[in-house]
Short mmCIF file of C-alpha atoms in Angstrom, two decimals:
data_model
loop_
_atom_site.label_atom_id
_atom_site.label_comp_id
_atom_site.label_asym_id
_atom_site.label_seq_id
_atom_site.Cartn_x
_atom_site.Cartn_y
_atom_site.Cartn_z
CA MET B 1 235.11 99.14 158.03
CA LYS B 2 232.03 98.63 155.96
CA LYS B 3 228.61 99.01 157.44
CA ASN B 4 225.49 97.41 156.23
CA ILE B 5 223.04 100.30 155.72
CA PHE B 6 220.16 98.28 154.37
CA LEU B 7 217.01 98.79 156.41
CA THR B 8 213.74 97.00 156.49
CA ALA B 9 211.60 98.64 159.25
CA VAL B 10 211.96 102.26 158.26
CA VAL B 11 211.23 102.17 154.63
CA LEU B 12 208.16 99.95 155.25
CA PHE B 13 206.30 102.97 156.64
CA LEU B 14 206.75 105.00 153.54
CA GLY B 15 204.66 104.12 150.55
CA ILE B 16 205.43 107.29 148.68
CA LEU B 17 206.97 107.13 145.24
CA ALA B 18 207.02 109.83 142.49
CA CYS B 19 203.43 109.10 141.45
CA SER B 20 202.93 105.58 142.54
CA ASP B 21 199.91 103.28 142.58
CA ASP B 22 201.17 102.11 145.97
CA PHE B 23 200.42 105.55 147.39
CA THR B 24 196.98 105.85 146.04
CA THR B 25 195.65 102.36 146.48
CA ASN B 26 197.63 100.48 149.00
CA PRO B 27 197.77 102.02 152.51
CA PRO B 28 200.84 100.75 154.48
CA GLU B 29 200.36 98.00 157.02
CA ASN B 30 202.29 96.95 160.20
CA VAL B 31 203.93 100.25 160.53
CA GLU B 32 204.48 102.52 163.56
CA ASP B 33 202.26 105.60 163.97
CA LEU B 34 204.04 108.68 162.52
CA GLU B 35 202.60 110.82 165.28
CA THR B 36 204.92 109.07 167.76
CA PHE B 37 207.66 107.63 165.58
CA PHE B 38 209.93 110.60 165.65
CA GLN B 39 209.89 111.02 169.38
CA THR B 40 212.87 108.91 170.03
CA GLU B 41 216.54 109.38 168.98
CA ASP B 42 216.84 105.77 167.88
CA ASN B 43 213.87 106.14 165.54
CA VAL B 44 215.23 109.37 164.08
CA GLU B 45 218.55 107.71 163.43
CA ALA B 46 216.71 104.70 161.76
CA ALA B 47 214.83 107.04 159.56
CA VAL B 48 217.88 108.95 158.41
CA VAL B 49 219.70 105.63 157.65
CA GLY B 50 216.62 104.76 155.72
CA ILE B 51 217.20 107.77 153.34
CA TYR B 52 220.75 106.51 152.77
CA ASP B 53 219.33 103.13 152.08
CA LEU B 54 217.02 104.48 149.34
CA MET B 55 219.89 106.43 147.76
CA HIS B 56 221.92 103.33 147.83
CA LEU B 57 219.14 101.46 146.10
CA ASN B 58 218.92 103.97 143.27
CA TYR B 59 222.66 103.59 142.40
CA SER B 60 222.58 99.78 142.64
CA LYS B 61 219.19 98.67 141.39
CA ASP B 62 219.55 95.56 139.07
CA TRP B 63 219.56 96.80 135.49
CA HIS B 64 218.25 100.24 136.31
CA SER B 65 220.85 101.97 138.43
CA ALA B 66 221.38 105.71 138.30
CA PHE B 67 225.14 104.77 138.00
CA LEU B 68 224.62 103.26 134.61
CA VAL B 69 221.89 105.55 133.43
CA LYS B 70 224.00 108.58 133.97
CA LEU B 71 227.17 107.01 132.43
CA LEU B 72 225.94 105.47 129.22
CA PRO B 73 225.14 108.58 127.11
CA GLY B 74 228.79 109.69 127.33
CA ASP B 75 231.50 108.98 124.83
CA ASP B 76 233.75 107.21 127.31
CA ALA B 77 231.67 103.98 127.53
CA ASN B 78 229.51 101.73 125.50
CA ALA B 79 226.50 99.72 126.80
CA ALA B 80 227.93 96.47 125.41
CA GLY B 81 226.51 93.27 127.12
CA GLY B 82 225.84 90.21 124.99
CA ASN B 83 224.27 91.80 121.96
CA SER B 84 222.11 94.71 120.79
CA SER B 85 219.04 93.20 122.41
CA ASP B 86 220.67 92.61 125.84
CA GLN B 87 218.92 95.02 128.15
CA PRO B 88 217.47 97.03 125.37
CA GLN B 89 216.52 99.98 127.62
CA LEU B 90 220.25 100.49 128.44
CA GLN B 91 221.22 100.01 124.67
CA ASP B 92 218.76 102.77 123.87
CA ILE B 93 220.29 105.16 126.32
CA ASP B 94 223.73 104.45 124.90
CA ASP B 95 222.68 104.81 121.34
CA TYR B 96 220.39 107.88 121.79
CA ALA B 97 217.93 107.39 118.89
CA ASN B 98 215.33 105.11 120.33
CA ILE B 99 214.83 106.32 124.00
CA SER B 100 211.30 105.77 124.90
CA THR B 101 209.09 107.65 127.36
CA ALA B 102 208.59 104.15 128.74
CA ASN B 103 212.25 103.32 129.09
CA GLY B 104 212.31 101.18 132.26
CA SER B 105 215.73 102.32 133.59
CA ILE B 106 214.96 105.94 133.19
CA GLU B 107 211.57 105.45 135.00
CA ASN B 108 213.24 103.55 137.74
CA VAL B 109 215.78 106.30 138.36
CA TRP B 110 213.03 108.95 138.36
CA ASN B 111 210.89 107.03 140.86
CA ASN B 112 213.79 106.11 143.17
CA PHE B 113 214.94 109.61 143.36
CA TYR B 114 211.46 110.75 144.30
CA SER B 115 211.01 108.02 146.83
CA THR B 116 214.30 109.15 148.36
CA ILE B 117 213.09 112.72 148.39
CA ALA B 118 209.80 111.57 150.06
CA LEU B 119 211.52 110.00 152.90
CA ALA B 120 213.85 113.04 153.23
CA ASN B 121 210.68 115.32 153.27
CA LEU B 122 209.24 113.15 155.96
CA VAL B 123 212.26 113.42 158.23
CA ILE B 124 212.57 117.21 157.65
CA GLU B 125 208.83 117.89 158.38
CA SER B 126 208.67 115.60 161.44
CA LEU B 127 211.74 117.17 163.08
CA LYS B 128 210.76 120.87 162.64
CA GLU B 129 209.86 121.29 166.27
CA SER B 130 211.94 118.55 167.64
CA THR B 131 214.14 119.00 170.65
CA LEU B 132 215.95 115.71 170.32
CA SER B 133 219.76 116.04 170.41
CA ASN B 134 220.25 114.41 166.93
CA ALA B 135 217.34 116.32 165.20
CA GLY B 136 219.57 119.08 163.78
CA ARG B 137 222.08 116.69 162.23
CA ALA B 138 219.27 114.43 160.98
CA THR B 139 217.61 117.32 159.28
CA ALA B 140 220.87 118.46 157.67
CA GLU B 141 221.50 114.90 156.28
CA ALA B 142 218.04 114.74 154.91
CA LYS B 143 218.41 118.15 153.33
CA PHE B 144 221.81 117.27 151.79
CA ILE B 145 220.31 114.10 150.35
CA ARG B 146 217.29 115.92 149.03
CA ALA B 147 219.55 118.49 147.43
CA TRP B 148 221.59 115.72 145.78
CA CYS B 149 218.49 114.13 144.45
CA TYR B 150 217.02 117.26 143.00
CA PHE B 151 220.42 118.26 141.48
CA GLU B 152 220.59 114.85 139.76
CA LEU B 153 216.98 115.12 138.57
CA THR B 154 217.25 118.60 137.12
CA THR B 155 220.55 117.67 135.42
CA MET B 156 218.98 114.64 133.75
CA PHE B 157 215.32 115.82 133.19
CA GLY B 158 215.41 119.68 133.26
CA ASP B 159 212.23 121.09 134.89
CA VAL B 160 210.74 118.72 137.33
CA PRO B 161 208.17 118.65 140.09
CA LEU B 162 209.52 120.35 143.31
CA ARG B 163 207.95 118.39 146.12
CA LEU B 164 208.91 119.75 149.53
CA THR B 165 206.04 118.45 151.61
CA LEU B 166 204.23 115.22 151.96
CA PRO B 167 200.89 114.81 150.17
CA GLN B 168 198.08 114.36 152.56
CA GLY B 169 196.28 112.04 150.25
CA ALA B 170 195.67 111.17 146.59
CA ALA B 171 193.73 114.27 145.93
CA ASP B 172 196.67 116.62 146.38
CA PHE B 173 199.32 114.42 144.87
CA GLY B 174 199.40 116.25 141.57
CA LEU B 175 202.24 118.60 141.26
CA ALA B 176 203.32 120.65 138.17
CA LYS B 177 206.86 120.91 137.00
CA SER B 178 208.99 123.68 138.35
CA PRO B 179 211.58 125.64 136.36
CA ARG B 180 215.16 124.49 136.76
CA ALA B 181 216.06 127.82 138.29
CA ASP B 182 213.65 127.12 141.02
CA ILE B 183 215.08 123.60 141.59
CA TYR B 184 218.60 125.24 141.83
CA THR B 185 217.29 127.75 144.36
CA GLN B 186 215.99 125.07 146.61
CA VAL B 187 219.08 122.90 146.24
CA GLU B 188 221.21 125.88 147.33
CA GLU B 189 218.98 126.58 150.29
CA ASP B 190 219.08 122.90 151.42
CA LEU B 191 222.85 122.76 150.97
CA ALA B 192 223.36 125.99 152.99
CA GLU B 193 221.56 124.41 155.92
CA ALA B 194 223.44 121.18 155.37
CA ILE B 195 226.83 123.07 155.51
CA ALA B 196 225.78 124.87 158.73
CA ASN B 197 224.87 121.62 160.53
CA LEU B 198 226.83 118.63 159.27
CA PRO B 199 230.12 117.56 160.90
CA GLU B 200 233.47 117.62 159.45
CA LYS B 201 234.66 114.26 157.79
CA THR B 202 237.13 113.69 160.60
CA ALA B 203 234.21 113.70 163.08
CA LEU B 204 232.03 111.10 161.32
CA ALA B 205 231.45 108.07 163.44
CA ASP B 206 229.96 106.27 160.43
CA ALA B 207 232.09 106.58 157.30
CA PHE B 208 229.20 106.28 154.93
CA ARG B 209 227.50 109.49 156.19
CA PHE B 210 227.84 112.86 154.47
CA SER B 211 230.03 115.58 155.86
CA LYS B 212 230.13 119.28 155.70
CA GLY B 213 232.84 119.06 153.16
CA ALA B 214 230.62 117.03 150.98
CA ALA B 215 227.93 119.60 151.19
CA GLU B 216 230.43 122.42 150.45
CA ALA B 217 231.74 120.60 147.40
CA LEU B 218 228.25 119.97 146.08
CA MET B 219 227.25 123.51 146.60
CA GLY B 220 230.30 124.51 144.49
CA LYS B 221 229.34 122.06 141.76
CA VAL B 222 225.76 123.32 141.71
CA LEU B 223 227.01 126.87 141.33
CA VAL B 224 229.39 125.95 138.45
CA PHE B 225 226.51 124.16 136.68
CA GLN B 226 224.64 127.61 136.85
CA GLU B 227 227.76 129.42 135.68
CA LYS B 228 228.05 131.29 138.98
CA TYR B 229 231.75 130.75 138.87
CA SER B 230 232.82 133.42 141.31
CA GLU B 231 230.27 132.25 143.88
CA SER B 232 231.43 128.75 143.68
CA ILE B 233 235.13 129.49 144.44
CA PRO B 234 234.82 130.02 148.24
CA TYR B 235 233.14 126.63 148.62
CA PHE B 236 235.89 124.92 146.73
CA GLN B 237 238.55 126.80 148.63
CA SER B 238 237.00 125.62 152.01
CA VAL B 239 237.13 121.99 150.78
CA ILE B 240 240.66 122.18 149.24
CA GLY B 241 241.93 123.94 152.32
CA ASN B 242 240.60 121.29 154.71
CA GLY B 243 243.18 118.63 155.40
CA ALA B 244 240.45 116.00 155.72
CA HIS B 245 240.22 116.07 151.89
CA ASP B 246 243.00 115.18 149.50
CA LEU B 247 243.88 112.91 146.50
CA GLU B 248 244.80 109.36 147.10
CA PRO B 249 248.58 109.37 146.46
CA ASN B 250 248.38 106.30 144.15
CA ILE B 251 245.99 106.51 141.28
CA ASN B 252 245.53 102.69 141.47
CA ASP B 253 244.00 102.97 144.98
CA VAL B 254 241.25 105.36 144.10
CA TRP B 255 238.58 102.84 143.29
CA SER B 256 239.95 99.81 145.17
CA ILE B 257 238.37 98.17 148.21
CA GLY B 258 241.29 99.16 150.30
CA SER B 259 240.66 102.90 150.05
CA GLU B 260 236.90 102.82 150.72
CA PHE B 261 235.59 105.92 152.32
CA GLY B 262 239.11 107.31 151.95
CA ILE B 263 240.61 110.76 151.94
CA GLU B 264 239.47 111.36 148.31
CA SER B 265 235.77 110.26 148.78
CA LEU B 266 233.01 112.85 149.37
CA VAL B 267 229.91 110.78 148.48
CA GLU B 268 230.28 107.08 148.35
CA ILE B 269 227.71 104.25 148.06
CA GLY B 270 228.90 101.35 150.32
CA PHE B 271 228.54 97.62 149.72
CA VAL B 272 229.28 94.52 151.82
CA SER B 273 229.65 90.85 150.89
CA ASN B 274 228.92 89.19 154.23
CA THR B 275 225.35 88.02 153.26
CA ALA B 276 226.74 85.26 151.02
CA ARG B 277 224.39 85.82 148.01
CA ASP B 278 223.78 82.98 145.76
CA TRP B 279 221.46 82.23 142.72
CA GLY B 280 218.65 81.38 145.20
CA ASN B 281 218.72 84.32 147.44
CA ILE B 282 220.03 87.17 145.08
CA ALA B 283 217.49 90.00 145.01
CA TRP B 284 216.97 90.94 141.36
CA GLY B 285 214.98 93.86 142.36
CA GLY B 286 218.11 95.57 143.52
CA ARG B 287 217.99 95.33 147.35
CA ASN B 288 221.25 93.67 147.72
CA GLU B 289 224.08 94.57 150.12
CA SER B 290 226.66 93.38 147.49
CA ASN B 291 227.55 95.32 144.39
CA LEU B 292 226.06 93.27 141.60
CA HIS B 293 227.10 95.88 139.13
CA ILE B 294 230.70 94.92 139.32
CA GLN B 295 229.72 91.45 137.93
CA LEU B 296 227.44 93.22 135.42
CA MET B 297 230.30 95.23 134.15
CA GLY B 298 233.11 92.57 134.13
CA PRO B 299 234.55 91.39 130.95
CA ARG B 300 232.19 88.86 129.38
CA GLY B 301 232.83 85.18 129.88
CA ASP B 302 231.30 82.55 127.63
CA GLY B 303 234.78 82.10 126.03
CA ILE B 304 234.83 85.62 124.71
CA PHE B 305 237.29 87.32 127.05
CA ASP B 306 240.06 85.16 128.55
CA VAL B 307 241.19 87.21 131.65
CA THR B 308 244.15 84.85 132.48
CA GLY B 309 246.87 86.87 134.18
CA THR B 310 244.96 90.01 134.89
CA GLY B 311 243.56 89.30 138.43
CA LEU B 312 240.01 89.75 137.10
CA LEU B 313 237.08 87.47 136.97
CA ASN B 314 234.63 87.28 134.08
CA GLY B 315 231.38 89.20 134.19
CA TRP B 316 228.42 89.97 132.04
CA GLY B 317 230.11 92.37 129.62
CA PHE B 318 228.43 95.73 130.10
CA ASN B 319 230.14 99.16 130.16
CA LEU B 320 233.04 98.71 127.78
CA PRO B 321 235.45 101.58 127.06
CA THR B 322 235.33 103.43 123.77
CA SER B 323 238.25 103.65 121.44
CA LYS B 324 238.05 107.35 121.81
CA LEU B 325 238.78 107.10 125.42
CA ALA B 326 241.80 104.85 124.88
CA ALA B 327 243.10 107.13 122.15
CA ALA B 328 242.87 110.17 124.46
CA PHE B 329 244.93 108.51 127.09
CA ASP B 330 247.50 107.74 124.41
CA ALA B 331 247.48 111.25 123.01
CA ALA B 332 248.09 112.67 126.46
CA GLY B 333 250.93 110.19 127.20
CA ASP B 334 248.91 109.19 130.28
CA THR B 335 249.99 105.77 130.97
CA GLN B 336 249.36 105.44 134.70
CA ARG B 337 245.82 106.68 134.62
CA LYS B 338 245.13 104.66 131.56
CA ALA B 339 246.32 101.48 133.30
CA ALA B 340 243.95 102.26 136.25
CA THR B 341 241.05 102.76 133.83
CA LEU B 342 241.21 100.28 131.00
CA LEU B 343 243.16 97.36 129.42
CA THR B 344 243.70 97.22 125.72
CA GLU B 345 243.44 93.98 123.79
CA ALA B 346 247.21 93.96 123.23
CA GLU B 347 247.76 94.35 126.94
CA LEU B 348 245.33 91.62 127.70
CA VAL B 349 247.13 89.20 125.42
CA ALA B 350 250.49 90.22 126.83
CA ALA B 351 249.26 89.36 130.37
CA GLY B 352 248.35 85.88 129.20
CA GLY B 353 244.67 86.31 128.24
CA GLY B 354 242.95 86.92 124.98
CA VAL B 355 239.79 87.71 122.95
CA ASP B 356 237.74 85.24 120.89
CA PRO B 357 235.09 86.93 118.69
CA THR B 358 234.01 83.63 117.37
CA SER B 359 232.49 82.80 120.81
CA ALA B 360 230.24 85.88 120.50
CA THR B 361 226.84 86.21 118.73
CA GLY B 362 227.54 86.27 114.99
CA GLY B 363 231.29 86.41 115.68
CA VAL B 364 230.89 89.99 116.84
CA ILE B 365 231.56 91.29 120.37
CA TRP B 366 228.81 93.84 120.72
CA ASP B 367 230.09 97.36 121.40
CA TYR B 368 233.72 96.24 121.80
CA GLU B 369 236.31 98.74 120.54
CA GLY B 370 239.49 97.10 121.67
CA ALA B 371 239.59 97.46 125.42
CA ILE B 372 238.03 96.24 128.71
CA ARG B 373 237.44 98.28 131.72
CA ILE B 374 239.74 98.28 134.78
CA LYS B 375 238.06 101.00 136.83
CA TYR B 376 235.45 99.28 139.04
CA ALA B 377 236.84 95.99 137.66
CA SER B 378 235.75 92.53 138.62
CA ARG B 379 238.80 91.93 140.79
CA ALA B 380 239.16 88.44 142.43
CA GLU B 381 240.17 90.03 145.69
CA GLU B 382 237.06 92.27 145.95
CA THR B 383 234.53 89.39 146.10
CA SER B 384 233.79 86.86 148.85
CA ASP B 385 234.18 83.19 148.90
CA GLY B 386 230.88 82.97 150.76
CA GLY B 387 227.94 82.25 148.42
CA VAL B 388 228.56 82.69 144.66
CA ARG B 389 231.64 84.70 144.00
CA GLU B 390 230.14 86.80 141.17
CA LEU B 391 227.25 87.88 143.25
CA ASN B 392 229.25 89.08 146.26
CA TYR B 393 231.39 92.00 145.18
CA SER B 394 231.91 94.55 147.91
CA THR B 395 233.40 97.36 145.78
CA ASN B 396 231.99 100.77 146.69
CA PHE B 397 230.85 103.35 144.18
CA ARG B 398 232.64 106.74 144.56
CA ILE B 399 230.02 108.97 143.12
CA PHE B 400 231.62 112.29 144.10
CA ARG B 401 235.30 112.59 144.99
CA TYR B 402 237.86 115.24 145.63
CA ALA B 403 239.47 115.02 142.16
CA GLU B 404 236.30 116.39 140.77
CA VAL B 405 236.40 119.22 143.12
CA LEU B 406 239.82 120.20 141.93
CA LEU B 407 238.70 120.14 138.30
CA LEU B 408 235.54 122.15 139.02
CA ALA B 409 237.66 124.63 140.91
CA ALA B 410 240.08 124.88 137.95
CA GLU B 411 237.19 125.52 135.71
CA ALA B 412 235.73 128.22 138.01
CA TYR B 413 239.04 130.01 138.33
CA ASN B 414 239.58 129.92 134.61
CA LYS B 415 236.10 131.38 133.89
CA VAL B 416 236.76 134.25 136.16
CA GLY B 417 240.22 134.94 134.77
CA GLN B 418 242.32 133.45 137.58
CA ASP B 419 244.33 131.16 135.26
CA GLY B 420 247.23 130.80 137.68
CA ASN B 421 244.88 129.28 140.27
CA ALA B 422 243.19 127.19 137.62
CA ARG B 423 246.65 125.77 136.57
CA THR B 424 247.48 124.95 140.18
CA GLU B 425 244.42 122.83 140.68
CA LEU B 426 244.67 121.22 137.28
CA ASN B 427 248.34 120.29 137.95
CA LYS B 428 247.44 118.47 141.16
CA ILE B 429 245.43 116.02 139.07
CA ARG B 430 248.02 115.71 136.39
CA ASN B 431 250.82 115.19 138.85
CA ARG B 432 248.96 112.35 140.61
CA ALA B 433 248.64 110.80 137.19
CA GLY B 434 252.38 111.00 136.56
CA LEU B 435 251.99 113.95 134.08
CA ALA B 436 253.95 117.17 134.02
CA ASP B 437 252.56 120.57 134.86
CA VAL B 438 250.78 122.36 132.04
CA SER B 439 252.74 125.25 130.56
CA MET B 440 252.78 128.48 132.56
CA SER B 441 251.62 130.23 129.36
CA LEU B 442 248.56 128.12 128.97
CA ALA B 443 245.52 130.44 129.60
CA GLY B 444 242.03 131.37 128.56
CA THR B 445 240.22 129.09 126.14
CA ASP B 446 243.21 126.88 125.67
CA LEU B 447 243.45 126.30 129.37
CA PHE B 448 239.74 125.47 129.45
CA ASP B 449 240.23 123.00 126.75
CA ALA B 450 243.00 121.37 128.72
CA ILE B 451 240.62 121.16 131.85
CA VAL B 452 237.90 119.57 129.65
CA GLU B 453 240.31 116.98 128.42
CA GLU B 454 241.72 116.28 131.81
CA LYS B 455 238.25 115.73 133.20
CA PHE B 456 237.57 113.27 130.31
CA LEU B 457 240.42 111.14 131.39
CA GLU B 458 240.11 111.54 135.29
CA LEU B 459 236.34 110.83 135.49
CA ALA B 460 235.97 108.28 132.71
CA HIS B 461 233.25 105.77 133.50
CA GLU B 462 232.04 107.77 136.45
CA GLY B 463 228.80 109.27 134.88
CA GLN B 464 229.86 112.85 134.43
CA ARG B 465 231.06 113.20 130.91
CA PHE B 466 227.86 113.50 128.94
CA TRP B 467 226.33 115.99 131.35
CA ASP B 468 229.40 118.28 131.14
CA LEU B 469 229.32 118.08 127.43
CA VAL B 470 225.78 119.24 127.44
CA ARG B 471 226.34 122.22 129.77
CA TRP B 472 229.43 123.22 127.94
CA GLY B 473 227.56 123.16 124.61
CA ARG B 474 230.01 120.61 123.21
CA ALA B 475 227.68 117.50 122.91
CA ALA B 476 226.86 117.99 119.18
CA THR B 477 230.58 118.20 118.32
CA GLU B 478 232.04 115.47 120.57
CA LEU B 479 229.24 113.04 119.83
CA SER B 480 228.89 113.69 116.15
CA GLY B 481 228.07 110.45 114.30
CA THR B 482 226.78 108.55 117.34
CA GLY B 483 223.07 109.14 116.83
CA TYR B 484 223.03 112.03 119.30
CA ALA B 485 220.50 114.65 118.73
CA PRO B 486 219.78 117.92 120.80
CA LYS B 487 216.72 116.30 122.29
CA ASN B 488 219.14 113.97 124.10
CA ASP B 489 220.37 116.70 126.36
CA LEU B 490 217.50 115.66 128.65
CA PHE B 491 215.86 112.34 129.39
CA PRO B 492 212.19 112.14 128.79
CA ILE B 493 209.75 112.52 131.59
CA PRO B 494 208.52 108.90 132.25
CA ILE B 495 205.13 108.28 130.79
CA THR B 496 204.01 106.75 134.04
CA GLU B 497 204.56 110.19 135.71
CA ILE B 498 202.45 111.90 133.11
CA ASP B 499 199.72 109.25 133.30
CA LYS B 500 199.37 109.50 137.10
CA ASN B 501 200.21 113.15 137.90
CA PRO B 502 197.22 115.22 136.94
CA GLU B 503 199.33 118.40 136.98
CA ILE B 504 201.56 117.10 134.11
CA SER B 505 200.37 116.41 130.62
CA ILE B 506 201.87 115.22 127.39
CA SER B 507 202.49 118.93 126.54
CA ASP B 508 204.87 119.12 129.49
CA GLN B 509 207.05 116.35 127.95
CA ASN B 510 210.67 117.33 127.29
CA PRO B 511 211.18 118.54 123.57
CA GLY B 512 211.46 115.82 120.97
CA TYR B 513 209.92 112.94 123.00
#
């Protein structure tokens, strides 16, 4: 069952963004005194749900979601849309060359992660001496989410300010960047405490909340990103050995509404469609209970894509598959997972639909390379008849799932010379996709290459591909000819942060920007 986790009361008492004018000039009004707020279990619960709410906002905010911002630099997806000027800040991320320090989508992601961290810090600080029965779990949830946010930030931006306490006023708001190593240290510390205090997935009363298994999986991922492979393995083993976690048996169910918060999901952003959004009440600032991004990423209408026979509805045309991705599925003989990820033009025509480039601007379908996306597709059955159908999708985003854990474990085993174990975890992914086991003789670098390719196919359009290429040192090779340059390994620190944070200057900007 879905739960509407949007909150109004809790987030109103927090006017803290990464470095926001709201904090320095607009004191909050009509809010409860923080000296007494955290003295009841109900208020603690409300505050924690508020952190989830802010995390939800960051992955679903109009044109500026972390979901799209993380995904678009990869070679599995194109920004697409109507033309090269449609949401130019997203086109720039996709095309690398013109990413500005004032890019609105990157700035929104930065600010929203820090606003989420700020509320997490408030909860953590306020519950240090608490004797309330739910204080321990609330603190663990806040630390898990803080760890998640800092891991995302350091992956995308490198060295970032490490704020662990609440500023007491504008005078102490300035904070210098901390080295990535320090960010990782704090993330590990937060996750260790989360692991010790979060419940198992089977004990969750609210499915949207994060479990001990999610924290263990994230700890393993953080360690792999630091090349601490042997340290990561026990965390992966704990998750893999826990019967609460497994692969969905059918690949087609992984991203469907019917398997929301299912056995494969570790971190999931939930959506509902019971608010009947229409063109008059849709919140373009991103505070919607429905998943507007499904419409945003659906095959473009306007006579361009005819989706007759596919079960899809038309959308606004963003996030189209690359021909490289389609070719990789074909080269692997991967028909089942391909069908769950994309639909080629030939397959669209065979279903009864078609493509008409003459309906597009200048007779060219921008960023179209011969396929439309099926993963997180605009399925008719996943939107409500209430309100306007295209504004009421309730499809959840699975932003961390068990399949990735198996692939990370395979990588870790391979890197420490345990290739038999690596093949075991890799084969679980392959078998679910209808593919045979890899050869028993596959080992070393060749096995690692197979893991890399499997991850490309399994996690396509999920926002992981580019950041893996960067950490593996493969971005320059895989993205050759796309406009990529080494500076693109990190996003620029938003100019608004540099302007407002007195402890960060232009000289602290990431190289090349």
